[in-house]
PDB file of C-alpha atoms in Angstrom:
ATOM      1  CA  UNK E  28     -16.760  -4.689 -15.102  1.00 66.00           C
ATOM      2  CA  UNK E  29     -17.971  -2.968 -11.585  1.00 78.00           C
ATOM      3  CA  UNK E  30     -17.416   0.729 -11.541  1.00 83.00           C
ATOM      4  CA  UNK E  31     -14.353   0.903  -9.787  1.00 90.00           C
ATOM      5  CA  UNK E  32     -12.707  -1.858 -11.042  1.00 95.00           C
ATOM      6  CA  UNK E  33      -8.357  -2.084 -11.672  1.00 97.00           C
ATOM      7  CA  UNK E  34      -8.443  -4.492 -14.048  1.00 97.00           C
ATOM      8  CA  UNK E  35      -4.942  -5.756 -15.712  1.00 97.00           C
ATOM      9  CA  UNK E  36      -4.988  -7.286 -18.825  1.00 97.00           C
ATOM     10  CA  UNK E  37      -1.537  -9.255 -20.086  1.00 97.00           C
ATOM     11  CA  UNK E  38       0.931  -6.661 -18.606  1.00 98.00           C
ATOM     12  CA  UNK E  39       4.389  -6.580 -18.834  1.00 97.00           C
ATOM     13  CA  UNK E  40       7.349  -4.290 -17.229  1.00 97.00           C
ATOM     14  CA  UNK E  41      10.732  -3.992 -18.581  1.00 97.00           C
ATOM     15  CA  UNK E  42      13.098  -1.698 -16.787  1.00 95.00           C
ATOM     16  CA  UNK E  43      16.974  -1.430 -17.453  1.00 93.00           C
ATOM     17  CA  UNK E  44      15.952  -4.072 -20.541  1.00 94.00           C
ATOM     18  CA  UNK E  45      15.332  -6.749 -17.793  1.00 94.00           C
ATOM     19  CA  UNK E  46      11.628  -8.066 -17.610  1.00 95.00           C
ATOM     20  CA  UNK E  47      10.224  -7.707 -14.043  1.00 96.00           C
ATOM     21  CA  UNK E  48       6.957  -9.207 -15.004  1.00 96.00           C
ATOM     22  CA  UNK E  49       5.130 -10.549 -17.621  1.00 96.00           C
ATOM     23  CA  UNK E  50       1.791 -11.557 -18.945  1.00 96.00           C
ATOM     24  CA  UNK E  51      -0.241 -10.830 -16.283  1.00 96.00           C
ATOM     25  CA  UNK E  52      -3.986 -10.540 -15.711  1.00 96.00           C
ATOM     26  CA  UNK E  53      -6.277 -10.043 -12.980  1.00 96.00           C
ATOM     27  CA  UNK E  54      -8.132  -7.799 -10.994  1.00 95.00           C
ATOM     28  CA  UNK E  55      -9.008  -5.810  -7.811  1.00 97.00           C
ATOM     29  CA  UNK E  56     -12.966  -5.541  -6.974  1.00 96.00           C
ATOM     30  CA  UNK E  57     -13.689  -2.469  -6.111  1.00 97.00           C
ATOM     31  CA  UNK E  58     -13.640  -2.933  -1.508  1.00 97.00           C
ATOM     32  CA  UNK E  59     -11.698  -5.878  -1.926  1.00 97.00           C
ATOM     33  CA  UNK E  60      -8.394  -6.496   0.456  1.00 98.00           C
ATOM     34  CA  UNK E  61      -5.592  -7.728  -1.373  1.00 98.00           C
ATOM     35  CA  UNK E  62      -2.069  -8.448  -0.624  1.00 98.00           C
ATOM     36  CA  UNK E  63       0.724  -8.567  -3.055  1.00 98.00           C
ATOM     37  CA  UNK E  64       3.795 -11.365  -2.079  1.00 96.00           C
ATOM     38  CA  UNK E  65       6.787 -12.204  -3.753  1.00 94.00           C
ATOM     39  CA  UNK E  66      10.538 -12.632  -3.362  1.00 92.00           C
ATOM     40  CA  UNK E  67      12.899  -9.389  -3.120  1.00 91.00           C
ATOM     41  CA  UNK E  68      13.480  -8.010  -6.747  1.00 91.00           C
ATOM     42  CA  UNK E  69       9.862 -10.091  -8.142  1.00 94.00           C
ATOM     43  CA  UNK E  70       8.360  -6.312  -8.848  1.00 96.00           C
ATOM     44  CA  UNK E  71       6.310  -5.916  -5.818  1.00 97.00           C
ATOM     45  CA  UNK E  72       6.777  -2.278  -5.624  1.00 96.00           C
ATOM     46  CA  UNK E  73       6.761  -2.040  -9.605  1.00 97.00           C
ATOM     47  CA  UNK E  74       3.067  -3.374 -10.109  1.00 97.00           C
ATOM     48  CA  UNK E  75       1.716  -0.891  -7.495  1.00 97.00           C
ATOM     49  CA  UNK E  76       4.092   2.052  -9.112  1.00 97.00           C
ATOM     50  CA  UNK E  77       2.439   0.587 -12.630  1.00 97.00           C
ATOM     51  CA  UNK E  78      -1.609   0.793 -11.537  1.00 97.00           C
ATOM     52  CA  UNK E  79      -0.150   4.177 -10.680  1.00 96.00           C
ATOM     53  CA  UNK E  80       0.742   4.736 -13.936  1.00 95.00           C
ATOM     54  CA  UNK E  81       4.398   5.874 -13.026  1.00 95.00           C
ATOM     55  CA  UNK E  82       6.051   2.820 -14.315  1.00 96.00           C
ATOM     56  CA  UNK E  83       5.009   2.690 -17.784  1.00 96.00           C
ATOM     57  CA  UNK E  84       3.663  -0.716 -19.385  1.00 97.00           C
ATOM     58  CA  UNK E  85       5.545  -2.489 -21.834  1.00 97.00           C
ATOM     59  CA  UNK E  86       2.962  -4.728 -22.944  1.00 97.00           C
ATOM     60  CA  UNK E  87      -1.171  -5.058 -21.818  1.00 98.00           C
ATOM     61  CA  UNK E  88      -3.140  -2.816 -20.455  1.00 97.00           C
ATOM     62  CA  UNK E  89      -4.512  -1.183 -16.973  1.00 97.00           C
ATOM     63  CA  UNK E  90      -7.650  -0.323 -16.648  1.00 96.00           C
ATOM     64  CA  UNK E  91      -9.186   1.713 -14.085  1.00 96.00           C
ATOM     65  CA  UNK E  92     -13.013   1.898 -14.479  1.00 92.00           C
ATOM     66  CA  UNK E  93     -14.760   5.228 -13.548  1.00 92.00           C
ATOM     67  CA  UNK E  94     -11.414   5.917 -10.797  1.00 95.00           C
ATOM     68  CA  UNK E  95      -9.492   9.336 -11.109  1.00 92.00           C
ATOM     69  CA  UNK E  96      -6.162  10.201  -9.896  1.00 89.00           C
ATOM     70  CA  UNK E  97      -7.471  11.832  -6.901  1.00 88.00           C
ATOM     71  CA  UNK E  98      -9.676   8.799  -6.013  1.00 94.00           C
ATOM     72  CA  UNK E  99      -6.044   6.725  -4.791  1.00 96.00           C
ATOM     73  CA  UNK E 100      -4.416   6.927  -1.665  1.00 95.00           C
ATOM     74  CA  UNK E 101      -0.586   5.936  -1.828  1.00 96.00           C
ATOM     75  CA  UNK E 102       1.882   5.343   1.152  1.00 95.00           C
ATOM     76  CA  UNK E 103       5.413   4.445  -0.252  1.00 93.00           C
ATOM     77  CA  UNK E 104       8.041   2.486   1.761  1.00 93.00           C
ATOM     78  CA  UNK E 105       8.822   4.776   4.388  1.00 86.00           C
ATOM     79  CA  UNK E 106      12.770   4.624   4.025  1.00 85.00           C
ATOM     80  CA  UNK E 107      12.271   5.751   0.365  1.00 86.00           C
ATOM     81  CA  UNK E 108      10.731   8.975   1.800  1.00 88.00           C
ATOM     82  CA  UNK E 109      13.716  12.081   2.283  1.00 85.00           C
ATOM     83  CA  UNK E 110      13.093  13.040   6.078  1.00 86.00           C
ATOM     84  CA  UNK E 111      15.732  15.568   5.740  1.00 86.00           C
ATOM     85  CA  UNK E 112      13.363  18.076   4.540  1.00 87.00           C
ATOM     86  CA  UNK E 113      12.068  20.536   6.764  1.00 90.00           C
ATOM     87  CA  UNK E 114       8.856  19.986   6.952  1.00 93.00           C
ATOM     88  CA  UNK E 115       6.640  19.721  10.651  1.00 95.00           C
ATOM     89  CA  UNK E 116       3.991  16.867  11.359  1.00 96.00           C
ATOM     90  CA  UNK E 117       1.375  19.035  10.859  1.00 94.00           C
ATOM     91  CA  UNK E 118       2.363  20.377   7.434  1.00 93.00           C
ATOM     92  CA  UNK E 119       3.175  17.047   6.322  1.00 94.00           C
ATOM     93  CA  UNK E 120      -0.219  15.929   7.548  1.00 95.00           C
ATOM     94  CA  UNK E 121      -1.924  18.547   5.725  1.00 93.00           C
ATOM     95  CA  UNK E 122      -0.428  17.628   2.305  1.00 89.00           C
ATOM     96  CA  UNK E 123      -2.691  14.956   2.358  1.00 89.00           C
ATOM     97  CA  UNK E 124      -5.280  16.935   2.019  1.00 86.00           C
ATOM     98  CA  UNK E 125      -4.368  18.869  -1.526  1.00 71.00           C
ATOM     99  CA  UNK E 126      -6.810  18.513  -3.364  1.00 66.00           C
ATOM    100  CA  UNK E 127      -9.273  20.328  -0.725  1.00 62.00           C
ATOM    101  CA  UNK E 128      -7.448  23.373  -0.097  1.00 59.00           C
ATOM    102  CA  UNK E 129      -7.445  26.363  -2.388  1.00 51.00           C
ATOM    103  CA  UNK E 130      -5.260  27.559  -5.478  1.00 44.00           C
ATOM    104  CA  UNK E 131      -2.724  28.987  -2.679  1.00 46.00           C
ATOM    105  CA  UNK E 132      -2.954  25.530  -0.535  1.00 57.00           C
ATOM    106  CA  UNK E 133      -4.208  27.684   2.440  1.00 65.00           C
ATOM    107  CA  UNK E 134      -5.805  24.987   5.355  1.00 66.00           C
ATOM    108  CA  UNK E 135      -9.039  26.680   6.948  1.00 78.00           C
ATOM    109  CA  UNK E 136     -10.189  25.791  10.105  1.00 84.00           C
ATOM    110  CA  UNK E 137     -12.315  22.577   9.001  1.00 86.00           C
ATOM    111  CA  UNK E 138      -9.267  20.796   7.340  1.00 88.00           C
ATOM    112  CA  UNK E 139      -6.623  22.070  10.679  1.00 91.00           C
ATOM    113  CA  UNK E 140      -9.562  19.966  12.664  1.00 93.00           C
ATOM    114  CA  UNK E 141      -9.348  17.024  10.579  1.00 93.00           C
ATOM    115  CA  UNK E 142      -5.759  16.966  10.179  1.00 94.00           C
ATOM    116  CA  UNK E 143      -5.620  16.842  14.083  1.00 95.00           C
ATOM    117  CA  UNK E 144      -8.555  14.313  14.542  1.00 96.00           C
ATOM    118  CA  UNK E 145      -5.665  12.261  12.077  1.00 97.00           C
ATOM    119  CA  UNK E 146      -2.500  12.772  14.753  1.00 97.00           C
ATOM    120  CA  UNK E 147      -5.005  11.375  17.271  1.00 97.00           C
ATOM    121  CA  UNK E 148      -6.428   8.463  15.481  1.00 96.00           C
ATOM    122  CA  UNK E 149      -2.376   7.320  15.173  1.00 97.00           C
ATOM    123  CA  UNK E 150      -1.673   8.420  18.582  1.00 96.00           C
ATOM    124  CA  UNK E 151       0.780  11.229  17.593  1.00 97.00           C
ATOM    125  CA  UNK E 152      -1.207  14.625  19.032  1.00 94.00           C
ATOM    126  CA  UNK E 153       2.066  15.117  21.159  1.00 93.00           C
ATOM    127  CA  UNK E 154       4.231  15.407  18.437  1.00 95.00           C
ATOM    128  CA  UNK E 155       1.612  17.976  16.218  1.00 94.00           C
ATOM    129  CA  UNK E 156       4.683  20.741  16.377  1.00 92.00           C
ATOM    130  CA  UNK E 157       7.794  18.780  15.933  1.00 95.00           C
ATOM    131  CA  UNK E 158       9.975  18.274  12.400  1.00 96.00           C
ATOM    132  CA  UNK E 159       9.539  14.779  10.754  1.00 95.00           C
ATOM    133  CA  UNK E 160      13.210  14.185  11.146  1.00 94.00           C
ATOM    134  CA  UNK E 161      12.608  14.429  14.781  1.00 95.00           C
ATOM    135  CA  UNK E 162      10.343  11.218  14.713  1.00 95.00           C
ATOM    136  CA  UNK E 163      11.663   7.301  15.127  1.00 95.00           C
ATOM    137  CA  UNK E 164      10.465   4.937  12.512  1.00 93.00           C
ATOM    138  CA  UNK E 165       7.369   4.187  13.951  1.00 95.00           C
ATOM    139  CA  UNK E 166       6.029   7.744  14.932  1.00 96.00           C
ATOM    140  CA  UNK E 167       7.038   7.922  11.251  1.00 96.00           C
ATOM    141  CA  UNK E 168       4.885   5.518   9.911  1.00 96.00           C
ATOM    142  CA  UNK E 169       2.269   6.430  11.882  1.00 97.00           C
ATOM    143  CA  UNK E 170       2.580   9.923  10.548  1.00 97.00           C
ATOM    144  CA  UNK E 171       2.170   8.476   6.603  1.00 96.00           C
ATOM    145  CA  UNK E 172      -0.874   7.189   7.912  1.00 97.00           C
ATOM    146  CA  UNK E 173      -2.276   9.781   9.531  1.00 97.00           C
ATOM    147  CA  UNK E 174      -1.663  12.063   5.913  1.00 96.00           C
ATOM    148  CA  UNK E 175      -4.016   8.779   4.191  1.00 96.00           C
ATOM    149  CA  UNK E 176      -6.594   9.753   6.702  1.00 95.00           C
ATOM    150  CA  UNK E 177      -6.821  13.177   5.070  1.00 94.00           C
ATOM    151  CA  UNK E 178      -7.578  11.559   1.716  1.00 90.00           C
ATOM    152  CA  UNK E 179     -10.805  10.205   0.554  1.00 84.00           C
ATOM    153  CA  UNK E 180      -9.217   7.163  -1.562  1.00 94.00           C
ATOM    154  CA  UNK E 181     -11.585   5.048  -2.933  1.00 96.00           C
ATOM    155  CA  UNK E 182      -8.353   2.661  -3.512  1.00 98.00           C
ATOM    156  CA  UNK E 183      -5.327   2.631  -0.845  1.00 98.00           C
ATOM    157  CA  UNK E 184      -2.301   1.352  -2.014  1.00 98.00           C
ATOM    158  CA  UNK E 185       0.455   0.435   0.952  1.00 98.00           C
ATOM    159  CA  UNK E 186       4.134  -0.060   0.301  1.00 97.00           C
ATOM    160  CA  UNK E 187       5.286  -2.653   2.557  1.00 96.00           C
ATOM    161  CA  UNK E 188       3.556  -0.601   5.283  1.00 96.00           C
ATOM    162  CA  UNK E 189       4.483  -2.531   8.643  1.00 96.00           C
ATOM    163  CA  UNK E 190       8.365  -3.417   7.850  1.00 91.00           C
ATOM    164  CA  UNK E 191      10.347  -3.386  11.199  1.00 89.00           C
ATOM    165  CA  UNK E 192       7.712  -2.110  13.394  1.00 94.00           C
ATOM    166  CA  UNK E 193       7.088  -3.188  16.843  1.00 95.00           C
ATOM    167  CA  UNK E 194       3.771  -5.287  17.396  1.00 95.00           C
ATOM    168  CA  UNK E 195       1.796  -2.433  18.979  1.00 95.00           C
ATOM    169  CA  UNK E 196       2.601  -0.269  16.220  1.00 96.00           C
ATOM    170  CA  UNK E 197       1.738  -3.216  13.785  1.00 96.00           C
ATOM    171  CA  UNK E 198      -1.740  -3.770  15.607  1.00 95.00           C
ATOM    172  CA  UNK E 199      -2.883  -0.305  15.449  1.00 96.00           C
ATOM    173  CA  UNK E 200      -1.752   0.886  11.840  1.00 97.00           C
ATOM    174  CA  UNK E 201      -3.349  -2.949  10.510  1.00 96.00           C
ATOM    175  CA  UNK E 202      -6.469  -2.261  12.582  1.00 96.00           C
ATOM    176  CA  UNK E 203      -6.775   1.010  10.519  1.00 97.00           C
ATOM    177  CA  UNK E 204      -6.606  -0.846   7.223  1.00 97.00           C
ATOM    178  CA  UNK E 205      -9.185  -2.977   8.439  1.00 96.00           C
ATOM    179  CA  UNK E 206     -11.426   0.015   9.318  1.00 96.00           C
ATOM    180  CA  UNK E 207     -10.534   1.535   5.797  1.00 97.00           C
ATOM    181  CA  UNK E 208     -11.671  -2.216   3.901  1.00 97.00           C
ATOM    182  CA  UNK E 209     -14.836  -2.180   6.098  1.00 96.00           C
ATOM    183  CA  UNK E 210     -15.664   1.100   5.033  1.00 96.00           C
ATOM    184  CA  UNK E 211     -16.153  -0.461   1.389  1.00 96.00           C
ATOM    185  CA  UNK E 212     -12.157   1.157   0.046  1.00 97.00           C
ATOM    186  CA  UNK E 213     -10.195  -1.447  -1.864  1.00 98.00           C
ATOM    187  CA  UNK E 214      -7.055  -2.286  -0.383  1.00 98.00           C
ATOM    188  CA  UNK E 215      -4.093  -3.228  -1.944  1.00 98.00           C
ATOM    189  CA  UNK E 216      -1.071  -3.666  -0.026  1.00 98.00           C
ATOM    190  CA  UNK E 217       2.924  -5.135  -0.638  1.00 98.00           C
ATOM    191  CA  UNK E 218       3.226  -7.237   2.801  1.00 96.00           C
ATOM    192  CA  UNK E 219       6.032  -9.982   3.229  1.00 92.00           C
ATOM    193  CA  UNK E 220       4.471 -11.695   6.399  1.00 92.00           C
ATOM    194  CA  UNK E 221       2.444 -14.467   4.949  1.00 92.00           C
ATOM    195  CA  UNK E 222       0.753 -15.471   8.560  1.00 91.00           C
ATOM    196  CA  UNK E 223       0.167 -11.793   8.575  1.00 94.00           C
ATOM    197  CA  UNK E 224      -1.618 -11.899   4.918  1.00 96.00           C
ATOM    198  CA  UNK E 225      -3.665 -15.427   6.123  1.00 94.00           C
ATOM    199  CA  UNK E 226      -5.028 -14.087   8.820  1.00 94.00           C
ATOM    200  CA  UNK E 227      -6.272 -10.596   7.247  1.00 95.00           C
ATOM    201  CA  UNK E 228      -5.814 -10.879   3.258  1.00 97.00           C
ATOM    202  CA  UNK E 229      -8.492 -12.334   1.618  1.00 97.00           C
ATOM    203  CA  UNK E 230      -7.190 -12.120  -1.808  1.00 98.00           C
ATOM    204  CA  UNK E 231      -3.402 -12.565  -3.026  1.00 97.00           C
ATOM    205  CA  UNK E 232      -0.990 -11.855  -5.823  1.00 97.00           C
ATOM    206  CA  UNK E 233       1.910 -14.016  -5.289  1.00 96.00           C
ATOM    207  CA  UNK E 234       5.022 -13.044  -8.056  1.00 96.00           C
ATOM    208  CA  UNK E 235       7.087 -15.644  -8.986  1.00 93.00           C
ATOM    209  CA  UNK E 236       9.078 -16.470 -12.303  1.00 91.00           C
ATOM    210  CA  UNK E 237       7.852 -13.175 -13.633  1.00 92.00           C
ATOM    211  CA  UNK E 238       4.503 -14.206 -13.333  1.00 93.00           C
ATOM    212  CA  UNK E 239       1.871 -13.394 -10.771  1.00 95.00           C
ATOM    213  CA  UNK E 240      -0.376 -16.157  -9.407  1.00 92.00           C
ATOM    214  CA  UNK E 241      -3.801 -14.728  -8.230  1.00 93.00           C
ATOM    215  CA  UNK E 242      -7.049 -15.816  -6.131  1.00 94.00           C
ATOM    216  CA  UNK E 243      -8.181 -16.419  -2.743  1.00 96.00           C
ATOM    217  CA  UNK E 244      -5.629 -16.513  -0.063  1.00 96.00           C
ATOM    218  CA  UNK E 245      -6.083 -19.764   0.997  1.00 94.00           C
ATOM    219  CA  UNK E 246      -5.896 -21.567  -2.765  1.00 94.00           C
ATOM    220  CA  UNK E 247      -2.726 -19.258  -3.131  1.00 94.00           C
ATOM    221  CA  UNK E 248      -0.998 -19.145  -0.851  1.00 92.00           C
ATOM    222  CA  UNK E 249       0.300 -23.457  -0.073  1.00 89.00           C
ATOM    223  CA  UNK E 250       3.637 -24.695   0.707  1.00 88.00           C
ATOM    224  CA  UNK E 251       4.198 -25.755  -3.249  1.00 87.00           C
ATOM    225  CA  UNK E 252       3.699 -22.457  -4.507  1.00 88.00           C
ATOM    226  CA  UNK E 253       5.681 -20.373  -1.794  1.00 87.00           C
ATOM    227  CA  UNK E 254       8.286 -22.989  -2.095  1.00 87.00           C
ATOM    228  CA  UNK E 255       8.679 -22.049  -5.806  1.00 84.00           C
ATOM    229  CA  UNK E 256       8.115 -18.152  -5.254  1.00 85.00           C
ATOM    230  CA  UNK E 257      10.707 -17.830  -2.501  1.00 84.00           C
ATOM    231  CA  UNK E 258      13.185 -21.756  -2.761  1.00 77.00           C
ATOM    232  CA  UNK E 259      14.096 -22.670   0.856  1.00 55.00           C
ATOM    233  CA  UNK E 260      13.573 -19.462   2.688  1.00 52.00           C
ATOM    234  CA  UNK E 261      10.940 -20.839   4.662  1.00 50.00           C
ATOM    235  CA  UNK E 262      11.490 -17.301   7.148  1.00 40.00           C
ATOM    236  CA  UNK E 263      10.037 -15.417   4.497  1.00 49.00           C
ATOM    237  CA  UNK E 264       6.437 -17.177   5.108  1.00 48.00           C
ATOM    238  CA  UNK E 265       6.035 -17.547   8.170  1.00 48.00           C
ATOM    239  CA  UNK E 266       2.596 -19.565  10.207  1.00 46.00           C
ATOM    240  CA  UNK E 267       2.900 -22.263   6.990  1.00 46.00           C
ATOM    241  CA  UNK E 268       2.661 -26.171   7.010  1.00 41.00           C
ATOM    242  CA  UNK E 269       5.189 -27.802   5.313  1.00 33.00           C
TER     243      UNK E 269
END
């Protein structure tokens, strides 16, 4: 196994005494780009949370081969997040950037640069001084980016990272993953637009039945297996033949 490596090996989640998932195996390459699909309530969310290692396995085992807690990057669904607290876009910019300030979390000059250089790479230098609660949805999401961009993840995980954005906001936050794959980081990422995953996903975990289904997007991803992962909600995947 490649240095790197997240390797599952027959893993199982029970929460509430209700399996989520069961029995499965497979693995992310380290600097591969994978998408995770499913129907609401297949434990999307749960497998990410359980490579994590805050959902704790029932059955099987993850393995995570020569990575350390610091080495993953982690943007949650964004409504999940409490914007009530009083924090600015600055400060919550800088929090991605922990584990390289010192024992009093004091940002020097460098890591104020960098964490600027981040509001401009997502287009939000205007709004450097303002309180996150201040922000719509998308200057929001941009903002959880631009605190990745202060990480050096090996492995970024993404929550369902694009939900109800406009296109523009889409194209530039998607172009970043892309710049983040091509930089050799393994991307893993809970996405519900299946032209979307086509078109930039080369890999797939498709949930179903408590099961995951895993391989090359294209061998996945076919109108017999989405029709079985999601029944006749055909607007859940999107850009397929039928």
């Amino acid at each position: 196994m490649k240095q790197g490596t997240i390797r599952l090996d027959d893993a199982g989640v029970v929460l509430n005494g209700t399996p989520v998932w069961q029995h499965v195996t497979g693995g992310f390459n380290p600097g591969s780009m994978t998408a995770i699909a499913g129907a609401n309530g297949a434990g999307k969310s749960t497998l990410l949370r359980a490579i994590l290692g805050e959902v704790p396995l029932t059955t099987g085992t993850v393995t995570l081969d020569g990575l350390r807690p610091q080495d993953f990057g982690y943007l949650p669904q964004a409504r999940k997040i409490d914007r009530a607290f009083p924090i600015s876009v600055t400060d919550m910019v800088l929090s991605g950037a922990w584990h390289h300030m010192g024992a009093f979390g004091q940002a020097g000059c460098t890591i104020r640069q960098r964490a600027a250089d981040a509001l401009a790479r997502v287009k939000l230098s205007g709004q450097a001084g303002r309180m996150i609660d201040a922000l719509s949805a998308g200057q929001f999401q941009r903002l959880l980016f631009a605190r990745l961009l202060m990480t050096d993840a090996r492995v970024i995980m993404l929550d369902e990272p694009f939900t109800a954005l406009d296109a523009p906001t889409t194209q530039d936050l998607l172009g970043l993953v892309c710049e983040w794959h091509g930089q050799g980081r393994t991307i893993i990422a809970v996405l519900h637009d299946m032209h979307q995953i086509r078109r930039c996903f080369p890999h797939v975990v498709l949930l179903s039945d408590r099961r995951a289904v895993w391989g090359e997007t294209a061998r996945i991803l076919t109108p017999a297996t989405l029709q079985q992962a999601y029944g006749g909600l055909q607007a859940h995947w999107p850009g397929m033949d039928t």
